[in-house]
Amino acid sequence: MCCLDSGVHYKILSAVVDAVSIPVTLKIRTGWDKENKNAVKIAQIAEQSGIQALTIHGRTRSCAYSGEAEYETIRSVKQQVNIPIIANGDINSAEKALYVIQYSGVDAIMIGRAAVQAPWIFADINYFLATGNHLPEPSLQRKSETVLGLLKDLYSFYGETHGTRMARKHLLSMVKPLPGGEQFWKKINKITNAQQQYTMTYDFFNACN
Ligand SMILES: Cc1cc2nc3c(=O)[nH]c(=O)nc-3n(C[C@H](O)[C@H](O)[C@H](O)COP(=O)(O)O)c2cc1C
């Protein structure tokens, strides 16, 4: 979309907003590349088009996942539009969440990769923002319930075949840090059957306890 004029952005976004009866939100990066950051402009067009909230990943498209996310552009957007702004990128702890919220003044934060590894990060962040303290590290029992619950949800949402594949990356990040996790992951990574994947994961956690 870098070569399109603002009118085209407006037309696309308004067409989507007008086509549906539910609120439309948008997620963008800070710009095309570091020399062409257009987040403020896009945010203003989004607001005029009826977009209800905007998430910004603090990297440019050409940065992909390299370097560190920056929140200056996000802060600038927040100061110049009135729709709710959600900051995203490299928020991986409660302290970082607090820093990003305070620095950029955003209405909310969005967490990607850190939540894949530790879905309990949301509870810790909420607790930290409310009290200034951390929740204790979840017990193995709680981790096990979370992982097994996630597997069931993946199978039911994506179907067993695709769900089993999708589960692998979650198992990698959630199980690998545990004792014996790396070896277990090498075995489970080859499994293509949902029932077998679930049972092996159940047994792994039972053996850890
Ligand atoms: C497993 C996974 C799936 C993602 N899927 C999408 C997606 O469908 N659409 C999107 O805009 N970004 C997607 N992202 C990118 C994230 O929403 C986010 O912008 C990016 O990972 C930076 O945030 P983080 O540092 O908290 O991970 C995905 C990221 C991960 C880790």
Coordinates of N, CA, C and O in Angstrom, one line a residue, residues 10-149:
Y10 N -8.4 5.4 2.4 CA -9.7 5.7 3.0 C -10.8 4.9 2.3 O -11.7 4.4 3.0
K11 N -10.8 4.8 1.0 CA -11.8 4.0 0.3 C -11.8 2.5 0.8 O -12.9 2.0 1.0
I12 N -10.6 2.0 0.9 CA -10.6 0.5 1.3 C -11.1 0.4 2.7 O -12.0 -0.5 3.0
L13 N -10.7 1.2 3.6 CA -11.1 1.1 5.0 C -12.6 1.4 5.2 O -13.3 0.6 5.9
S14 N -13.1 2.4 4.5 CA -14.5 2.7 4.7 C -15.4 1.6 4.1 O -16.4 1.3 4.6
A15 N -14.9 1.1 3.0 CA -15.7 0.0 2.3 C -15.8 -1.2 3.3 O -16.9 -1.8 3.4
V16 N -14.7 -1.5 4.0 CA -14.8 -2.6 5.0 C -15.8 -2.2 6.1 O -16.7 -3.0 6.5
V17 N -15.6 -1.0 6.6 CA -16.5 -0.6 7.8 C -17.9 -0.6 7.3 O -18.8 -1.1 8.1
D18 N -18.2 -0.1 6.1 CA -19.6 -0.1 5.7 C -20.2 -1.4 5.4 O -21.4 -1.6 5.4
A19 N -19.3 -2.4 5.1 CA -19.8 -3.7 4.6 C -20.3 -4.6 5.8 O -20.9 -5.6 5.5
V20 N -19.9 -4.3 7.0 CA -20.2 -5.1 8.1 C -21.0 -4.4 9.2 O -20.9 -3.2 9.3
S21 N -21.6 -5.2 10.1 CA -22.4 -4.5 11.1 C -21.7 -4.5 12.5 O -22.1 -4.0 13.5
I22 N -20.5 -5.1 12.5 CA -19.7 -5.2 13.7 C -18.6 -4.2 13.7 O -18.2 -3.7 12.6
P23 N -18.0 -3.8 14.9 CA -16.9 -2.9 14.9 C -15.7 -3.4 14.1 O -15.4 -4.6 14.3
V24 N -15.1 -2.6 13.4 CA -13.9 -3.0 12.6 C -12.6 -2.4 13.3 O -12.6 -1.1 13.6
T25 N -11.6 -3.2 13.6 CA -10.4 -2.7 14.2 C -9.3 -3.0 13.1 O -9.5 -3.8 12.2
L26 N -8.2 -2.3 13.3 CA -7.1 -2.4 12.3 C -5.8 -2.6 13.1 O -5.6 -2.1 14.2
K27 N -4.9 -3.4 12.4 CA -3.5 -3.5 13.0 C -2.5 -3.1 11.9 O -2.6 -3.6 10.8
I28 N -1.6 -2.3 12.3 CA -0.6 -1.8 11.3 C 0.8 -1.9 11.9 O 1.0 -2.1 13.1
R29 N 1.8 -1.7 11.1 CA 3.2 -1.5 11.6 C 3.4 0.0 11.5 O 2.6 0.8 11.1
T30 N 4.6 0.4 11.9 CA 4.9 1.9 12.0 C 5.1 2.5 10.6 O 5.1 3.7 10.5
G31 N 5.4 1.7 9.6 CA 5.5 2.3 8.3 C 6.1 1.2 7.4 O 6.3 0.0 7.7
W32 N 6.5 1.7 6.2 CA 7.0 0.8 5.1 C 8.4 0.4 5.5 O 8.8 -0.8 5.5
D33 N 9.3 1.4 5.8 CA 10.6 1.2 6.3 C 11.0 2.4 7.2 O 10.2 3.3 7.4
K34 N 12.2 2.4 7.8 CA 12.6 3.4 8.8 C 12.5 4.8 8.2 O 12.3 5.8 8.9
E35 N 12.7 4.9 6.9 CA 12.7 6.2 6.2 C 11.2 6.6 5.8 O 11.0 7.7 5.4
N36 N 10.4 5.7 5.9 CA 9.0 5.9 5.4 C 8.0 5.5 6.5 O 7.2 4.5 6.2
K37 N 8.0 6.1 7.6 CA 7.1 5.8 8.7 C 5.8 6.6 8.5 O 5.8 7.8 8.4
N38 N 4.7 5.8 8.3 CA 3.4 6.5 8.0 C 2.3 6.2 9.0 O 1.2 6.4 8.7
A39 N 2.7 5.8 10.2 CA 1.7 5.3 11.1 C 0.7 6.4 11.5 O -0.5 6.2 11.6
V40 N 1.2 7.6 11.7 CA 0.3 8.7 12.1 C -0.7 9.0 11.0 O -1.9 9.1 11.2
K41 N -0.2 9.0 9.8 CA -1.1 9.3 8.6 C -2.2 8.2 8.5 O -3.4 8.5 8.3
I42 N -1.7 7.0 8.5 CA -2.7 5.8 8.4 C -3.7 5.8 9.5 O -4.8 5.6 9.4
A43 N -3.2 6.2 10.7 CA -4.1 6.2 11.9 C -5.1 7.2 11.7 O -6.3 7.0 12.0
Q44 N -4.8 8.4 11.2 CA -5.8 9.5 11.0 C -6.8 9.0 9.9 O -8.0 9.3 10.1
I45 N -6.3 8.4 8.9 CA -7.2 7.9 7.8 C -8.1 6.8 8.4 O -9.4 6.8 8.2
A46 N -7.6 6.0 9.3 CA -8.4 4.9 9.9 C -9.5 5.5 10.7 O -10.6 5.1 10.7
E47 N -9.1 6.5 11.5 CA -10.1 7.2 12.4 C -11.2 7.8 11.5 O -12.4 7.6 11.8
Q48 N -10.8 8.5 10.4 CA -11.9 9.1 9.6 C -12.7 8.0 8.9 O -13.9 8.3 8.6
S49 N -12.2 6.8 8.7 CA -12.9 5.8 8.0 C -13.9 5.0 8.9 O -14.6 4.1 8.4
G50 N -13.8 5.3 10.2 CA -14.7 4.6 11.1 C -14.1 3.4 11.8 O -14.8 2.6 12.4
I51 N -12.8 3.2 11.7 CA -12.1 2.1 12.4 C -12.3 2.4 13.9 O -12.1 3.6 14.3
Q52 N -12.6 1.4 14.7 CA -12.9 1.6 16.1 C -11.7 1.5 17.0 O -11.8 2.0 18.2
A53 N -10.7 0.8 16.6 CA -9.5 0.8 17.5 C -8.3 0.4 16.6 O -8.5 -0.3 15.5
L54 N -7.1 0.8 17.0 CA -5.9 0.5 16.1 C -4.8 -0.1 16.9 O -4.4 0.5 17.9
T55 N -4.3 -1.2 16.4 CA -3.1 -1.8 17.1 C -1.9 -1.4 16.2 O -1.9 -1.5 15.0
I56 N -0.8 -1.1 16.9 CA 0.4 -0.8 16.1 C 1.6 -1.6 16.6 O 1.9 -1.6 17.8
H57 N 2.2 -2.4 15.7 CA 3.4 -3.1 16.0 C 4.5 -2.2 15.8 O 4.7 -1.7 14.7
G58 N 5.4 -2.0 16.8 CA 6.4 -0.9 16.7 C 7.6 -1.2 15.9 O 8.8 -1.0 16.3
R59 N 7.4 -1.9 14.7 CA 8.4 -2.1 13.7 C 7.9 -1.7 12.4 O 6.7 -1.7 12.2
T60 N 8.8 -1.5 11.4 CA 8.3 -1.3 10.1 C 8.2 -2.6 9.3 O 8.7 -3.6 9.8
R61 N 7.5 -2.5 8.2 CA 7.4 -3.8 7.4 C 8.7 -4.3 7.0 O 8.9 -5.5 7.1
S62 N 9.6 -3.5 6.6 CA 10.9 -4.0 6.1 C 11.8 -4.5 7.3 O 12.7 -5.3 7.1
C63 N 11.5 -4.1 8.5 CA 12.2 -4.6 9.7 C 11.9 -6.1 10.0 O 12.6 -6.8 10.7
A64 N 10.7 -6.5 9.5 CA 10.2 -7.9 9.8 C 10.2 -8.0 11.3 O 9.6 -7.2 12.0
Y65 N 11.0 -8.9 11.8 CA 11.1 -9.1 13.3 C 12.5 -8.7 13.8 O 12.9 -8.9 15.0
S66 N 13.3 -8.0 12.9 CA 14.7 -7.7 13.4 C 14.7 -6.4 14.3 O 13.7 -5.6 14.2
G67 N 15.7 -6.2 15.0 CA 15.8 -5.0 15.8 C 14.8 -5.1 17.0 O 14.2 -6.1 17.2
E68 N 14.7 -3.9 17.6 CA 13.7 -3.9 18.7 C 12.5 -3.0 18.3 O 12.7 -2.0 17.6
A69 N 11.4 -3.3 18.8 CA 10.2 -2.5 18.6 C 10.4 -1.2 19.3 O 11.0 -1.1 20.3
E70 N 9.9 -0.1 18.6 CA 10.0 1.2 19.3 C 8.6 1.7 19.5 O 7.7 1.4 18.8
Y71 N 8.5 2.6 20.6 CA 7.2 3.0 21.0 C 7.0 4.5 20.8 O 6.0 5.0 21.2
E72 N 8.0 5.2 20.3 CA 7.9 6.6 20.0 C 6.8 6.9 19.0 O 6.0 7.8 19.2
T73 N 6.9 6.1 17.9 CA 5.9 6.3 16.9 C 4.5 6.0 17.4 O 3.5 6.8 17.1
I74 N 4.4 5.0 18.2 CA 3.1 4.7 18.8 C 2.6 5.8 19.7 O 1.4 6.2 19.7
R75 N 3.5 6.4 20.5 CA 3.2 7.5 21.3 C 2.7 8.7 20.5 O 1.7 9.4 20.8
S76 N 3.4 8.9 19.4 CA 3.0 10.0 18.5 C 1.6 9.8 17.9 O 0.8 10.7 17.8
V77 N 1.3 8.5 17.5 CA -0.1 8.2 17.0 C -1.1 8.5 18.1 O -2.1 9.2 17.9
K78 N -0.8 8.0 19.3 CA -1.8 8.2 20.4 C -2.1 9.7 20.7 O -3.2 10.0 21.0
Q79 N -1.1 10.5 20.5 CA -1.3 11.9 20.7 C -2.1 12.6 19.6 O -2.6 13.7 19.8
Q80 N -2.2 11.9 18.4 CA -2.8 12.6 17.3 C -4.1 12.1 16.8 O -4.7 12.6 15.9
V81 N -4.6 11.0 17.4 CA -5.9 10.5 17.0 C -6.7 10.2 18.3 O -6.1 10.1 19.4
N82 N -8.0 10.0 18.1 CA -8.8 9.8 19.3 C -9.4 8.4 19.5 O -10.0 8.1 20.5
I83 N -9.2 7.5 18.5 CA -9.6 6.1 18.7 C -8.7 5.4 19.6 O -7.5 5.8 19.7
P84 N -9.1 4.3 20.3 CA -8.2 3.6 21.2 C -7.0 3.0 20.4 O -7.2 2.5 19.4
I85 N -5.9 3.2 21.1 CA -4.6 2.7 20.4 C -4.1 1.6 21.3 O -4.0 1.7 22.5
I86 N -3.6 0.5 20.6 CA -3.1 -0.7 21.3 C -1.7 -0.8 20.9 O -1.4 -0.9 19.7
A87 N -0.7 -0.9 21.8 CA 0.7 -1.0 21.5 C 1.1 -2.5 21.4 O 0.6 -3.3 22.3
N88 N 1.9 -2.8 20.5 CA 2.4 -4.2 20.3 C 3.8 -4.2 19.9 O 4.3 -3.3 19.3
G89 N 4.5 -5.3 20.3 CA 5.9 -5.5 19.9 C 6.8 -5.6 21.0 O 7.0 -4.6 21.8
D90 N 7.4 -6.8 21.2 CA 8.4 -7.0 22.3 C 8.0 -6.8 23.7 O 8.8 -6.5 24.6
I91 N 6.7 -6.9 23.9 CA 6.2 -6.7 25.3 C 6.3 -8.2 25.9 O 5.4 -9.0 25.6
N92 N 7.2 -8.4 26.8 CA 7.5 -9.8 27.2 C 7.6 -9.9 28.7 O 8.0 -10.9 29.2
S93 N 7.2 -8.9 29.4 CA 7.2 -9.0 30.9 C 6.3 -7.9 31.4 O 5.9 -7.0 30.7
A94 N 5.9 -8.0 32.7 CA 5.0 -7.0 33.3 C 5.7 -5.7 33.4 O 5.1 -4.6 33.2
E95 N 7.0 -5.7 33.7 CA 7.8 -4.4 33.7 C 7.7 -3.7 32.4 O 7.5 -2.5 32.3
K96 N 7.9 -4.5 31.3 CA 7.9 -3.9 30.0 C 6.5 -3.4 29.7 O 6.3 -2.3 29.1
A97 N 5.5 -4.1 30.1 CA 4.1 -3.7 29.8 C 3.9 -2.3 30.5 O 3.3 -1.4 29.9
L98 N 4.3 -2.2 31.7 CA 4.1 -0.9 32.5 C 4.8 0.2 31.8 O 4.3 1.3 31.6
Y99 N 6.1 -0.1 31.4 CA 6.9 0.9 30.7 C 6.2 1.4 29.4 O 6.1 2.6 29.2
V100 N 5.7 0.5 28.6 CA 5.1 0.8 27.3 C 3.8 1.6 27.5 O 3.6 2.7 26.9
I101 N 3.0 1.2 28.5 CA 1.8 1.9 28.8 C 2.1 3.4 29.2 O 1.5 4.3 28.8
Q102 N 3.1 3.5 30.2 CA 3.4 4.8 30.7 C 4.0 5.7 29.6 O 3.8 6.9 29.5
Y103 N 5.0 5.1 28.9 CA 5.7 5.9 27.9 C 4.8 6.4 26.7 O 4.9 7.5 26.3
S104 N 4.0 5.5 26.2 CA 3.2 5.8 25.0 C 1.8 6.3 25.3 O 1.2 6.9 24.5
G105 N 1.3 6.1 26.5 CA 0.0 6.6 26.9 C -1.1 5.8 26.2 O -2.3 6.3 26.1
V106 N -0.8 4.6 25.7 CA -1.8 3.8 24.9 C -3.0 3.3 25.8 O -2.8 3.3 27.1
D107 N -4.1 2.9 25.2 CA -5.2 2.4 25.9 C -5.1 1.0 26.3 O -5.8 0.5 27.2
A108 N -4.3 0.2 25.6 CA -4.1 -1.2 25.8 C -2.9 -1.7 25.2 O -2.2 -1.0 24.4
I109 N -2.5 -2.9 25.6 CA -1.3 -3.5 24.9 C -1.7 -4.9 24.3 O -2.7 -5.5 24.8
M110 N -1.0 -5.3 23.3 CA -1.2 -6.6 22.7 C 0.1 -7.4 22.8 O 1.2 -6.9 22.6
I111 N -0.1 -8.7 23.2 CA 1.1 -9.5 23.4 C 1.1 -10.7 22.5 O 0.0 -11.4 22.4
G112 N 2.1 -11.0 21.7 CA 2.1 -12.1 20.8 C 3.0 -13.2 21.3 O 2.6 -14.1 22.1
R113 N 4.3 -13.1 20.9 CA 5.2 -14.3 21.2 C 5.3 -14.6 22.6 O 5.4 -15.8 23.0
A114 N 5.4 -13.6 23.5 CA 5.6 -13.9 24.9 C 4.4 -14.8 25.5 O 4.6 -15.6 26.4
A115 N 3.2 -14.6 24.9 CA 2.1 -15.3 25.4 C 2.1 -16.8 24.8 O 1.5 -17.7 25.5
V116 N 2.7 -17.0 23.7 CA 2.8 -18.4 23.2 C 3.6 -19.2 24.1 O 3.3 -20.4 24.4
Q117 N 4.6 -18.6 24.7 CA 5.5 -19.3 25.6 C 4.9 -19.4 27.0 O 5.1 -20.4 27.7
A118 N 4.2 -18.4 27.4 CA 3.7 -18.3 28.8 C 2.4 -17.6 28.8 O 2.3 -16.4 29.1
P119 N 1.3 -18.4 28.5 CA 0.0 -17.8 28.5 C -0.5 -17.1 29.8 O -1.4 -16.3 29.8
W120 N 0.2 -17.5 30.9 CA -0.1 -16.9 32.2 C 0.5 -15.5 32.3 O 0.3 -14.8 33.3
I121 N 1.2 -15.0 31.3 CA 1.7 -13.6 31.4 C 0.7 -12.6 31.6 O 0.9 -11.6 32.2
F122 N -0.5 -12.8 31.0 CA -1.6 -11.8 31.1 C -2.0 -11.6 32.6 O -2.2 -10.5 33.0
A123 N -2.1 -12.7 33.3 CA -2.5 -12.7 34.7 C -1.4 -11.9 35.5 O -1.7 -11.1 36.4
D124 N -0.2 -12.2 35.2 CA 0.9 -11.6 35.9 C 1.0 -10.1 35.6 O 1.2 -9.3 36.6
I125 N 0.7 -9.7 34.4 CA 0.8 -8.3 34.0 C -0.4 -7.6 34.7 O -0.2 -6.5 35.3
N126 N -1.6 -8.2 34.7 CA -2.7 -7.5 35.4 C -2.4 -7.3 36.9 O -2.7 -6.3 37.4
Y127 N -1.9 -8.4 37.5 CA -1.6 -8.3 38.9 C -0.5 -7.2 39.2 O -0.6 -6.5 40.1
F128 N 0.5 -7.2 38.3 CA 1.6 -6.3 38.5 C 1.1 -4.8 38.3 O 1.5 -3.9 39.1
L129 N 0.3 -4.6 37.3 CA -0.2 -3.2 37.1 C -1.1 -2.8 38.3 O -1.1 -1.6 38.7
A130 N -1.8 -3.8 38.9 CA -2.7 -3.4 40.0 C -1.9 -3.3 41.4 O -2.3 -2.4 42.2
T131 N -0.8 -4.1 41.5 CA -0.2 -4.1 42.9 C 1.3 -3.8 42.9 O 1.8 -3.6 44.0
G132 N 1.9 -3.8 41.7 CA 3.4 -3.6 41.7 C 4.2 -4.9 42.1 O 5.4 -4.9 42.1
N133 N 3.5 -6.0 42.3 CA 4.1 -7.3 42.6 C 3.8 -8.3 41.5 O 2.8 -8.2 40.8
H134 N 4.6 -9.4 41.5 CA 4.4 -10.4 40.5 C 3.6 -11.6 41.2 O 3.7 -11.8 42.4
L135 N 2.9 -12.3 40.4 CA 2.2 -13.5 40.9 C 3.3 -14.6 40.9 O 4.3 -14.5 40.2
P136 N 3.2 -15.6 41.8 CA 4.2 -16.7 41.8 C 4.2 -17.4 40.5 O 3.1 -17.4 39.8
E137 N 5.3 -18.0 40.1 CA 5.4 -18.8 38.9 C 4.3 -19.9 39.0 O 4.2 -20.5 40.0
P138 N 3.5 -20.1 37.9 CA 2.5 -21.1 38.0 C 3.1 -22.5 38.3 O 4.2 -22.8 37.9
S139 N 2.3 -23.3 39.1 CA 2.8 -24.7 39.4 C 2.8 -25.5 38.1 O 2.2 -25.2 37.2
L140 N 3.5 -26.6 38.2 CA 3.6 -27.6 37.1 C 2.2 -28.1 36.8 O 1.8 -28.2 35.6
Q141 N 1.4 -28.3 37.8 CA 0.0 -28.7 37.7 C -0.8 -27.7 36.8 O -1.5 -28.0 35.9
R142 N -0.6 -26.4 37.1 CA -1.3 -25.4 36.4 C -0.8 -25.3 35.0 O -1.6 -25.1 34.0
K143 N 0.5 -25.4 34.8 CA 1.1 -25.4 33.4 C 0.5 -26.6 32.6 O 0.1 -26.4 31.5
S144 N 0.4 -27.7 33.3 CA -0.1 -28.9 32.6 C -1.5 -28.7 32.2 O -1.9 -29.0 31.0
E145 N -2.3 -28.2 33.1 CA -3.8 -28.0 32.7 C -3.9 -27.0 31.6 O -4.7 -27.1 30.7
T146 N -3.0 -26.0 31.6 CA -3.0 -25.0 30.5 C -2.7 -25.6 29.2 O -3.4 -25.4 28.2
V147 N -1.6 -26.4 29.2 CA -1.1 -27.0 27.9 C -2.2 -27.9 27.4 O -2.5 -27.9 26.2
L148 N -2.7 -28.8 28.3 CA -3.6 -29.8 27.8 C -5.0 -29.2 27.4 O -5.6 -29.6 26.4
G149 N -5.4 -28.1 28.1 CA -6.6 -27.4 27.6 C -6.4 -26.8 26.3 O -7.3 -26.8 25.4

